[in-house]
Tab-separated table of C-alpha atoms and ligand atoms in Angstrom:
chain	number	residue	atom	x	y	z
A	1	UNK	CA	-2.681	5.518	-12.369
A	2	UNK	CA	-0.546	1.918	-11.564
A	3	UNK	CA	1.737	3.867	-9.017
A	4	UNK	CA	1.037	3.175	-5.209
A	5	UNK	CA	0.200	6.336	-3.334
A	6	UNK	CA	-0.098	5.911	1.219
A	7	UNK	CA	-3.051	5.127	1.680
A	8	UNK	CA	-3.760	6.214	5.407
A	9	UNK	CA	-7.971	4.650	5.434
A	10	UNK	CA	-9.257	3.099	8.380
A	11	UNK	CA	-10.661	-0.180	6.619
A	12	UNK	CA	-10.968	-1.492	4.042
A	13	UNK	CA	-7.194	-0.403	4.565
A	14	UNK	CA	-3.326	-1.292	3.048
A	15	UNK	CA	-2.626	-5.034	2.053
A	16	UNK	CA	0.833	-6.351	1.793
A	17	UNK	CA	2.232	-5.723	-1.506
A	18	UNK	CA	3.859	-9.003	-1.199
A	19	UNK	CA	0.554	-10.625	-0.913
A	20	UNK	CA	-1.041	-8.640	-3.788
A	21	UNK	CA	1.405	-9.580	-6.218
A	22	UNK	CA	1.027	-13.214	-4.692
A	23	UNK	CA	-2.746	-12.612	-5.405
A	24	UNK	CA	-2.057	-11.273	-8.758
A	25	UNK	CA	0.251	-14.405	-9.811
A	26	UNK	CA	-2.245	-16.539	-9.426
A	27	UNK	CA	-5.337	-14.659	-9.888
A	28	UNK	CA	-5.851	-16.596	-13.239
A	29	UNK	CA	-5.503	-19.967	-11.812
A	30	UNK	CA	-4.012	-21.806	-8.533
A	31	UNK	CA	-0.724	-23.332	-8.961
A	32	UNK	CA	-1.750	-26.916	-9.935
A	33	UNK	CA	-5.408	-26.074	-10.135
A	34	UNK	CA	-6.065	-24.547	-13.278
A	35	UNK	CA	-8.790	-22.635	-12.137
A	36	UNK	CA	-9.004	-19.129	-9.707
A	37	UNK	CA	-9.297	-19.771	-6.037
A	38	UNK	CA	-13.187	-17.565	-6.946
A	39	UNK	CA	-13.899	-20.148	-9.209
A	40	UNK	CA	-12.974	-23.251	-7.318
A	41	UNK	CA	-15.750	-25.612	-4.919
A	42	UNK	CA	-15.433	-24.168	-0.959
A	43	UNK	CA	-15.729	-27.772	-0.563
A	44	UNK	CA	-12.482	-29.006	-2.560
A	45	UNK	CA	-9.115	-29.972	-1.634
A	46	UNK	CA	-7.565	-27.203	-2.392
A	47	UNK	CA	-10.309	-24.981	-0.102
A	48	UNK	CA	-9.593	-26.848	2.571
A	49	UNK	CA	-6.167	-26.725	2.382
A	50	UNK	CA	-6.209	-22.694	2.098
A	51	UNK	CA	-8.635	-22.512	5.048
A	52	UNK	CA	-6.764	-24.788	7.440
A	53	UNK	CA	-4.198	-22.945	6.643
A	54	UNK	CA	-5.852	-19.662	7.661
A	55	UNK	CA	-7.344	-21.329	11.208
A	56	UNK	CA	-3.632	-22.208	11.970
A	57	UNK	CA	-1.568	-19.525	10.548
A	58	UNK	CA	-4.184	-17.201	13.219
A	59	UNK	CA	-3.814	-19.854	15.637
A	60	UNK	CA	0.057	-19.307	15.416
A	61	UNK	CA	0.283	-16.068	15.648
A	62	UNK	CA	-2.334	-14.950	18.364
A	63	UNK	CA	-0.741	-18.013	20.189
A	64	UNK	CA	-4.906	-19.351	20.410
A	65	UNK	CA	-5.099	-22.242	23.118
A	66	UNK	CA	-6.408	-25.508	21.738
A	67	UNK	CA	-10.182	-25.180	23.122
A	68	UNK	CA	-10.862	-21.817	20.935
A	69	UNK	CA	-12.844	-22.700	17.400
A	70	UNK	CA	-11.420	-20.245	14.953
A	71	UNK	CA	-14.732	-19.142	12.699
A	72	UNK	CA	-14.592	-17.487	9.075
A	73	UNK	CA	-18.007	-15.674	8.738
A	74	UNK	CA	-19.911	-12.804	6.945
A	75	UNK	CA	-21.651	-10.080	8.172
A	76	UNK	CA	-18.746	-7.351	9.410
A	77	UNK	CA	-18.923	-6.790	13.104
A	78	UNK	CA	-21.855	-5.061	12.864
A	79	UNK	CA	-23.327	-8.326	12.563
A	80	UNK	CA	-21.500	-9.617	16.067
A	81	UNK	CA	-22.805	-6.710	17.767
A	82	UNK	CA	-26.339	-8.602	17.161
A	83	UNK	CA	-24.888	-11.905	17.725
A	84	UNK	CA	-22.933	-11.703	20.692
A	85	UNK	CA	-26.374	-11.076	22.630
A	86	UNK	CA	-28.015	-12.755	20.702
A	87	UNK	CA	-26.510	-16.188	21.941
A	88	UNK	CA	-25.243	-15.028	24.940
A	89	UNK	CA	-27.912	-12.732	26.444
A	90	UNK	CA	-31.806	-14.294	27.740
A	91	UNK	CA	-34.217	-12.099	28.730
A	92	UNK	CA	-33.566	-12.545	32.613
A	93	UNK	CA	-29.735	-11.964	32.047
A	94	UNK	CA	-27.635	-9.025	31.687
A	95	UNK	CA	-24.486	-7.992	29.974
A	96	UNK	CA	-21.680	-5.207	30.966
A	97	UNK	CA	-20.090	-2.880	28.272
A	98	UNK	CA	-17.486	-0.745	28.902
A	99	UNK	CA	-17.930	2.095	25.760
A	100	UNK	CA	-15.363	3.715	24.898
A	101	UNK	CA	-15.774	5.519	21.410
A	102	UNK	CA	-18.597	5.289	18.567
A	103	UNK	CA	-17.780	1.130	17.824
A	104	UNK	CA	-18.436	0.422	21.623
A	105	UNK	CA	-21.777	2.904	21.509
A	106	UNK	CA	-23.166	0.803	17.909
A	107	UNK	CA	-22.556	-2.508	20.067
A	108	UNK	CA	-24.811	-1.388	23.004
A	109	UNK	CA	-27.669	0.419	20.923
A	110	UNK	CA	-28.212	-3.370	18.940
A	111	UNK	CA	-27.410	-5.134	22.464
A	112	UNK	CA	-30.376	-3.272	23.655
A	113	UNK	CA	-32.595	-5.239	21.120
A	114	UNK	CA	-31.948	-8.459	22.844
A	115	UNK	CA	-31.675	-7.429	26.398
A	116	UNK	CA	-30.588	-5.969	29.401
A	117	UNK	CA	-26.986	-3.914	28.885
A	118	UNK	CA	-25.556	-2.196	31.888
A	119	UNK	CA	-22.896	0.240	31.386
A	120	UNK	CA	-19.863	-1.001	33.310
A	121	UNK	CA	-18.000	2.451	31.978
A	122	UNK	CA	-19.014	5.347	29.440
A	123	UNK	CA	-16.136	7.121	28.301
A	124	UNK	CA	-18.281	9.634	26.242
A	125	UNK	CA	-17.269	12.804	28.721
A	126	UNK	CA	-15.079	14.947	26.823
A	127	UNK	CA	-15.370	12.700	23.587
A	128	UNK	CA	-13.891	9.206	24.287
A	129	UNK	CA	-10.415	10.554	24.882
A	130	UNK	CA	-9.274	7.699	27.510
A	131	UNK	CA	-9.237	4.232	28.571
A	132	UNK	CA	-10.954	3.921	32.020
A	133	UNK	CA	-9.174	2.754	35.299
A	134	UNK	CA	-9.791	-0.294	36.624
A	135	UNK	CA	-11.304	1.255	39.644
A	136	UNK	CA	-13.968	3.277	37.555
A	137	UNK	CA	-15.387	-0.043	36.226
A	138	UNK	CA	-18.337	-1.083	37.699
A	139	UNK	CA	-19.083	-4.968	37.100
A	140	UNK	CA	-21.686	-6.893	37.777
A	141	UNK	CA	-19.893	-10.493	39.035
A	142	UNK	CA	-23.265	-12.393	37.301
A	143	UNK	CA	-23.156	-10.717	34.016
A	144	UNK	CA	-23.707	-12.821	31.155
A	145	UNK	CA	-20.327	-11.027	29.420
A	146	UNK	CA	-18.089	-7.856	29.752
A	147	UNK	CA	-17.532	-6.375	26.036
A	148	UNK	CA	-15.232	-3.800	25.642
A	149	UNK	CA	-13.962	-2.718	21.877
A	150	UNK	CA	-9.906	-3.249	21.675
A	151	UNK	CA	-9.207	-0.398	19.747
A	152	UNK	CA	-12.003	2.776	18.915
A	153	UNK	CA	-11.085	2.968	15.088
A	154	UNK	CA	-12.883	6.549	14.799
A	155	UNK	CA	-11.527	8.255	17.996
A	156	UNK	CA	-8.316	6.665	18.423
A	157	UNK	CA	-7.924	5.238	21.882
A	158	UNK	CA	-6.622	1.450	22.990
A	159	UNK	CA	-6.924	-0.506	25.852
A	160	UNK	CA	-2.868	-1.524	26.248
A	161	UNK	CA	-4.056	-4.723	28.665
A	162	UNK	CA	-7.330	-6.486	30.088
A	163	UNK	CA	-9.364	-5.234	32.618
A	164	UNK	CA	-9.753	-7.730	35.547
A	165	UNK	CA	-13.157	-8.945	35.425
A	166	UNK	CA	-13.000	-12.138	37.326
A	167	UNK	CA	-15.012	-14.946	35.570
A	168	UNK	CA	-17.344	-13.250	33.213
A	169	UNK	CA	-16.173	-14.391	29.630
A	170	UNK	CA	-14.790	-11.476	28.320
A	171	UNK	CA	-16.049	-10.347	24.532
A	172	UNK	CA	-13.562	-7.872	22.578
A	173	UNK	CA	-14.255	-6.552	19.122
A	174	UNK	CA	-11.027	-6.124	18.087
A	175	UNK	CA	-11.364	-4.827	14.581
A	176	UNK	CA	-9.097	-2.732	14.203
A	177	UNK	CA	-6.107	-3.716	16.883
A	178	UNK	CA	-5.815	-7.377	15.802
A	179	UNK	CA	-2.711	-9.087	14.363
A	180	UNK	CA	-1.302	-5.627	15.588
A	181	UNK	CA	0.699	-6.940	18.929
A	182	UNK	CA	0.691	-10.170	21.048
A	183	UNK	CA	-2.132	-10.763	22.834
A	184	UNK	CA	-3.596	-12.776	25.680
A	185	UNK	CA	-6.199	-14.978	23.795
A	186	UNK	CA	-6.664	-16.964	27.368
A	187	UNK	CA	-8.294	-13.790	28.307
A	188	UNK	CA	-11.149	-13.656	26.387
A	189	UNK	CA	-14.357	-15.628	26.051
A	190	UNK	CA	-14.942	-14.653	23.047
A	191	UNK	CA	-12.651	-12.215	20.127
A	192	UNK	CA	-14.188	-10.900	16.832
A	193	UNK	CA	-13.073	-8.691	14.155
A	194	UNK	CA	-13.679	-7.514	10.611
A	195	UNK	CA	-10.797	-8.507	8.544
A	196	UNK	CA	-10.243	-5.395	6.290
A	197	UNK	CA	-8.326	-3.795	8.594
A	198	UNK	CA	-5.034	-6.283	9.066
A	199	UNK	CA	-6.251	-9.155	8.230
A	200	UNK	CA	-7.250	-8.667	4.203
A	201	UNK	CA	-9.921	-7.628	2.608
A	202	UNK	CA	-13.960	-6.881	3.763
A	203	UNK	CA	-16.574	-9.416	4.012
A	204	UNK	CA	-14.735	-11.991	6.044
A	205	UNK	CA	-15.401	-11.834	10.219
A	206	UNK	CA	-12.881	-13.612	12.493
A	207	UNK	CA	-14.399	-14.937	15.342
A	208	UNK	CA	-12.037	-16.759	18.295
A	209	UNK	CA	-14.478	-18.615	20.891
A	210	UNK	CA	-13.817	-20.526	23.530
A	211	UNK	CA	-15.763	-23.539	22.897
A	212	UNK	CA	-17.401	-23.814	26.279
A	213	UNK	CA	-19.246	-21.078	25.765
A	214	UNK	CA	-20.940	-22.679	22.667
A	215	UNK	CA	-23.711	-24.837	24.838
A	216	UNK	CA	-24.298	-21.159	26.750
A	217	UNK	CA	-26.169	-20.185	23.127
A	218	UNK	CA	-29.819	-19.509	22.754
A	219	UNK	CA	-31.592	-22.121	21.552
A	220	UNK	CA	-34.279	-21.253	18.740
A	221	UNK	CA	-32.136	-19.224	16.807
A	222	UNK	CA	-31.559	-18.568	13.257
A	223	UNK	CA	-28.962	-21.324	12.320
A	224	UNK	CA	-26.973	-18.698	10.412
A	225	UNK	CA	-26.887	-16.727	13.822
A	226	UNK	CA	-25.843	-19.351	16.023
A	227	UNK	CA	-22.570	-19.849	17.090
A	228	UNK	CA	-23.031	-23.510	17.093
A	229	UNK	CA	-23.931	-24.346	13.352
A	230	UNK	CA	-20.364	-22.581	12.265
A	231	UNK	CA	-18.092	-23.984	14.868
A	232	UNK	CA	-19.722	-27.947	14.063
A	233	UNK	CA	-19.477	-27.268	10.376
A	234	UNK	CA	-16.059	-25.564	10.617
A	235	UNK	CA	-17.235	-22.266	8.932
A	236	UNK	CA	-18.225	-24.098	5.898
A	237	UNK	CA	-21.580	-24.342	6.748
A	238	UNK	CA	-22.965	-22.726	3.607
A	239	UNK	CA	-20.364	-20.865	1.168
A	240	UNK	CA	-17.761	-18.794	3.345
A	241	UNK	CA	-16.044	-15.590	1.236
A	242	UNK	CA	-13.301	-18.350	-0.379
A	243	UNK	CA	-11.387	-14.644	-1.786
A	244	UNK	CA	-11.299	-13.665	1.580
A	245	UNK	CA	-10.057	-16.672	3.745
A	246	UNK	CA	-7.382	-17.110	0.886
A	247	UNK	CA	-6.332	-13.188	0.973
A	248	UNK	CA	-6.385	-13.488	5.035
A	249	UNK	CA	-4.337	-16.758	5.038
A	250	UNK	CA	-1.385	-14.953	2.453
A	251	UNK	CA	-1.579	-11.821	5.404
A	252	UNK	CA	-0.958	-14.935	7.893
A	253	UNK	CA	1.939	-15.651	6.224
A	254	UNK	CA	3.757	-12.651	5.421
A	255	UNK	CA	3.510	-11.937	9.123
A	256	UNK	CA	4.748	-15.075	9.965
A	257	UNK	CA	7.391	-13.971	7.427
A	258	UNK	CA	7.947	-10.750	9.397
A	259	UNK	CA	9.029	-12.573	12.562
A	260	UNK	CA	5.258	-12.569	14.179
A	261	UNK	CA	3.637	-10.402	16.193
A	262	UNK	CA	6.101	-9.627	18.473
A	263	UNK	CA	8.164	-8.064	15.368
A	264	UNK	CA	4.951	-6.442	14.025
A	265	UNK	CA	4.523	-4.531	17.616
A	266	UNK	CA	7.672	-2.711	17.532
A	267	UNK	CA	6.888	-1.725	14.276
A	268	UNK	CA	3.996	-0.277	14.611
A	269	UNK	CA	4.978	1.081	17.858
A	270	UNK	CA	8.154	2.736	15.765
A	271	UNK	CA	5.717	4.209	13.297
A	272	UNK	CA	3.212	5.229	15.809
A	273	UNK	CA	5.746	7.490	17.357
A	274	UNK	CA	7.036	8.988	14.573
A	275	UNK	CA	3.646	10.519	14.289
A	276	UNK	CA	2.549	11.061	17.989
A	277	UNK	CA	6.198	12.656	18.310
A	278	UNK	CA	5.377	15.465	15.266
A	279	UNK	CA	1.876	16.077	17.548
A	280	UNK	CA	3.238	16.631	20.232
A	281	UNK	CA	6.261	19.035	18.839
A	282	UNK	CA	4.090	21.628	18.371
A	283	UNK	CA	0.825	23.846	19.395
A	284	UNK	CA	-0.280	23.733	16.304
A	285	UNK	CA	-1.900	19.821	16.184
A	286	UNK	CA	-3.933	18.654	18.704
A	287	UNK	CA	-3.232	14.859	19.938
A	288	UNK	CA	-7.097	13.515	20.361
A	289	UNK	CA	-6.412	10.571	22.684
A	290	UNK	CA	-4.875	10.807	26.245
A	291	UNK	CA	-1.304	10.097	25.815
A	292	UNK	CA	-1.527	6.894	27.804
A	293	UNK	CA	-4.573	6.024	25.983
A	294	UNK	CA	-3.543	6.471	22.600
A	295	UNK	CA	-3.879	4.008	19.047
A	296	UNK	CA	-1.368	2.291	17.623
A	297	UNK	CA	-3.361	2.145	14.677
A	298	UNK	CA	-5.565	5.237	14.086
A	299	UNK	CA	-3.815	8.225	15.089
A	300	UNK	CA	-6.206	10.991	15.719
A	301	UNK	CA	-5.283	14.912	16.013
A	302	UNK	CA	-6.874	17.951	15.133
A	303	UNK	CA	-5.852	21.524	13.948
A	304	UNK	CA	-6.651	24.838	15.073
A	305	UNK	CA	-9.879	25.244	13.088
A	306	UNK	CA	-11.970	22.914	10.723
A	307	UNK	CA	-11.061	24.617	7.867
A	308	UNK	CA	-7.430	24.255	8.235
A	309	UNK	CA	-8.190	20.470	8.952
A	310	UNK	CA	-9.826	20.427	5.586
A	311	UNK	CA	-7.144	22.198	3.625
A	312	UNK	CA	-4.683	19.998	5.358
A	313	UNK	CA	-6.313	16.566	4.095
A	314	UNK	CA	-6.733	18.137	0.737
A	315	UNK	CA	-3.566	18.959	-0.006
A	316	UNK	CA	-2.162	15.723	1.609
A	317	UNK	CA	-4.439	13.778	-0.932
A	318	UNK	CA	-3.027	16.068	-3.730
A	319	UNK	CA	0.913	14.463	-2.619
A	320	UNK	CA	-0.534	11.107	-2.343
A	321	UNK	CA	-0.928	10.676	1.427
A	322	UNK	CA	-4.428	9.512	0.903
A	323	UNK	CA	-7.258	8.516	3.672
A	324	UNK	CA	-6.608	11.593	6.229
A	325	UNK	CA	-9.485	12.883	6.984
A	326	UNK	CA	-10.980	11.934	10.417
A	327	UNK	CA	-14.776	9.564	10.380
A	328	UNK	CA	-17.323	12.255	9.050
A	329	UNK	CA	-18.789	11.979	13.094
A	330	UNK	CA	-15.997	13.464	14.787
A	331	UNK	CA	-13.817	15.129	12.135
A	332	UNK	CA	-10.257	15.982	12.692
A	333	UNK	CA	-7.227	14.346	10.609
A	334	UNK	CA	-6.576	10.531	11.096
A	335	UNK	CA	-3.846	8.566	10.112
A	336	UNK	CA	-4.901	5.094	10.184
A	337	UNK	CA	-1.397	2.873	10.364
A	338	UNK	CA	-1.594	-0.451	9.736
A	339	UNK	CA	0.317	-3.592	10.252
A	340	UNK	CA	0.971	-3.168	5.926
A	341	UNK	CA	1.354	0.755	6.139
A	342	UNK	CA	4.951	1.559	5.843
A	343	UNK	CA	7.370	3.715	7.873
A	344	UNK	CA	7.879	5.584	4.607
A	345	UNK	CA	4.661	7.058	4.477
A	346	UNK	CA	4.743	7.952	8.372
A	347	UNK	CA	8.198	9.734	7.946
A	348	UNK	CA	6.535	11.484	4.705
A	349	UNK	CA	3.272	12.299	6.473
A	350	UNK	CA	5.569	13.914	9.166
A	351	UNK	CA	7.520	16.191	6.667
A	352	UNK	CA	4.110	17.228	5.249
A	353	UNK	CA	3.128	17.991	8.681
A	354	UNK	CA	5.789	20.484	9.288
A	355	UNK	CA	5.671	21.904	6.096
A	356	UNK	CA	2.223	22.700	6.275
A	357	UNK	CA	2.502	24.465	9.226
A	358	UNK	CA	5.192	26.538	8.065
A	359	UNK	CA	2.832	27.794	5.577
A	360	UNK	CA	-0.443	27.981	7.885
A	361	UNK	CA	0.830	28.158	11.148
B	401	LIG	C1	-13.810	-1.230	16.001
B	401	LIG	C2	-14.798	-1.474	14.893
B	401	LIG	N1	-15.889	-2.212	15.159
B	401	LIG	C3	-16.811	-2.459	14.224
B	401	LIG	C4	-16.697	-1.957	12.943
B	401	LIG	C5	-17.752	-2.264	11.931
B	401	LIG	O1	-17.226	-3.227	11.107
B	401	LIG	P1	-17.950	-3.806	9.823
B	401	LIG	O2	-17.996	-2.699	8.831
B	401	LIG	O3	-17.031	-4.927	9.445
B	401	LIG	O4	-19.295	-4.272	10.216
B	401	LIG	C6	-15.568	-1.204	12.611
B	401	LIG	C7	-15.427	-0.666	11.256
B	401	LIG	O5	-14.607	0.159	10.947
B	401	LIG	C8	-14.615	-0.949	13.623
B	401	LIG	O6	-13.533	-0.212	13.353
């Protein structure tokens, strides 16, 4: 099969065709090079080139003030769940998460390992359907960090601005919500995400710190682990994923192509609609996510029973709307939307929709 079906998965997700074909140009050899950019020194001109370009085409889009380090590193952000705390968090310290689906609940249960975690909010009641209100956080003013998780990839459910948390640095894993809309870099402390979302393929972790937090790491740690040893050796410590900085700096550019990330909001916010709209039409799907609290990204609904739900991302794989069906934890249908996911495929997903509950309904 060469045709392109929709391909609705949550990560590793949709890549720009534009950058594909880019990819596949030049897969053979580099304009000028001779050689592929998988075959060429991390330590060459032409490396360098492609990963300054990366630090500033993110820098220029997510508008990142001058005294953030922009780091390229391995490890998913499973691996920043263990090294937030682990640099940030000593033993007579404490840290405040705000958990809000199952991403949030992984960061606390390896947070745990290094040392004390309160929970400034737990959203779990009636299965991580909302956001909390400012007034149900409870912070601690001496906490070592607030973390909250940008976007909950599995239930669907976004924080649309910051909480105020006065002058605790504030740490977001924003996996799957970055590059998606504008946001407030200034904000945070500290920002990382797992590129294979909207940012290009796995195996490459963005990580945006502000740089005063760097002394604030634990000394004695492994230098892999440490903050420190990436942002001094501009993430080419030892060999970063070259594929993936090069893949992520193409995305950089078609969105700067696009008009930014002010232009890439209102389209997701256009194709988010169209599907929240064809929930809400009808009795027969089941919007997870309070209304106010909902994903641009990952839209979650259910049907009236699990079989249905079943039959329904069957058949949608069978007309090549591929990637429906919800994480294997909470079930349900989920349409994961991307910043490369076209309105096409939202518009056909919504015929399919109604069709299918014509027949079933
Ligand atoms: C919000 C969020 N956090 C963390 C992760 C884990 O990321 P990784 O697989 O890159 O470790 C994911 C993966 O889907 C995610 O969506």
């Amino acid at each position: 099969m060469t045709e392109r079906i929709f391909n609705f998965s949550a990560g590793p997700a949709v890549i720009p065709l534009p950058v594909l074909e880019e990819a596949q140009r030049d897969l053979l050899a580099l304009p000028g090079v001779g050689m592929s950019v998988m075959e060429i020194s991390h330590r060459s001109k032409t490396f360098d080139e492609i990963i300054q370009s990366a630090d500033s085409g993110l820098r220029e889009l997510l508008n990142i003030p001058e005294d953030y380090a922009v780091l390229f590193l391995q490890g998913g952000a499973s691996l920043q769940f263990a090294m937030v705390p682990m640099n940030f968090l000593s033993l007579d310290s404490s840290a405040d998460y705000i958990v809000t689906g199952s991403w949030g609940k992984k960061a606390v249960k390896e947070a745990l390992k290094f040392g004390t975690v309160d929970l400034a909010a737990n959203m779990a009641d009636g299965g991580f359907t909302r956001i909390p209100n400012q007034d149900e956080l409870q912070l601690n003013p001496s906490a070592a960090y607030v973390h909250l998780t940008s976007n909950e990839t599995i239930e669907g459910v976004e924080w649309k601005s910051e909480p105020e948390i006065g002058d605790v640095p504030l740490v977001a894993d924003a996996s799957s919500s970055i590059l998606s809309k504008p946001i407030a870099v200034e904000k945070y402390g500290l920002i990382y995400a797992g590129a294979q979302k909207n940012m290009g393929p796995s195996g490459v972790t963005v990580v945006i710190i502000r740089e005063d937090l760097l002394p604030r790491s634990r000394d004695g740690l492994a230098t892999m682990l440490d903050y420190r040893t990436h942002a001094t050796n501009k993430s080419l410590y030892n060999t970063p994923n070259t594929w993936g900085v090069y893949i992520l700096n193409l995305v950089c550019q078609w969105l700067k192509e696009k008009g930014g990330l002010a232009a890439m909001q209102r389209e997701n916010e256009d194709k988010a609609k169209l599907l929240y709209d064809a929930i809400d039409a009808t009795e027969f799907y089941r919007g997870h996510a309070d209304p106010d609290s909902r994903s641009m990204m990952n839209v979650t609904f259910r049907l009236p029973s699990e079989d249905l739900e079943k039959k329904f991302a069957g058949e949608a794989t069978a007309a090549g709307l591929d990637g429906l069906k919800g994480h294997r934890s909470v079930g349900g249908i989920r349409a994961s939307i991307y910043n490369a996911f076209p309105r096409t495929g939202c518009e056909t997903l919504v015929e399919f929709m109604k069709e299918f509950e014509k027949k079933n309904g």
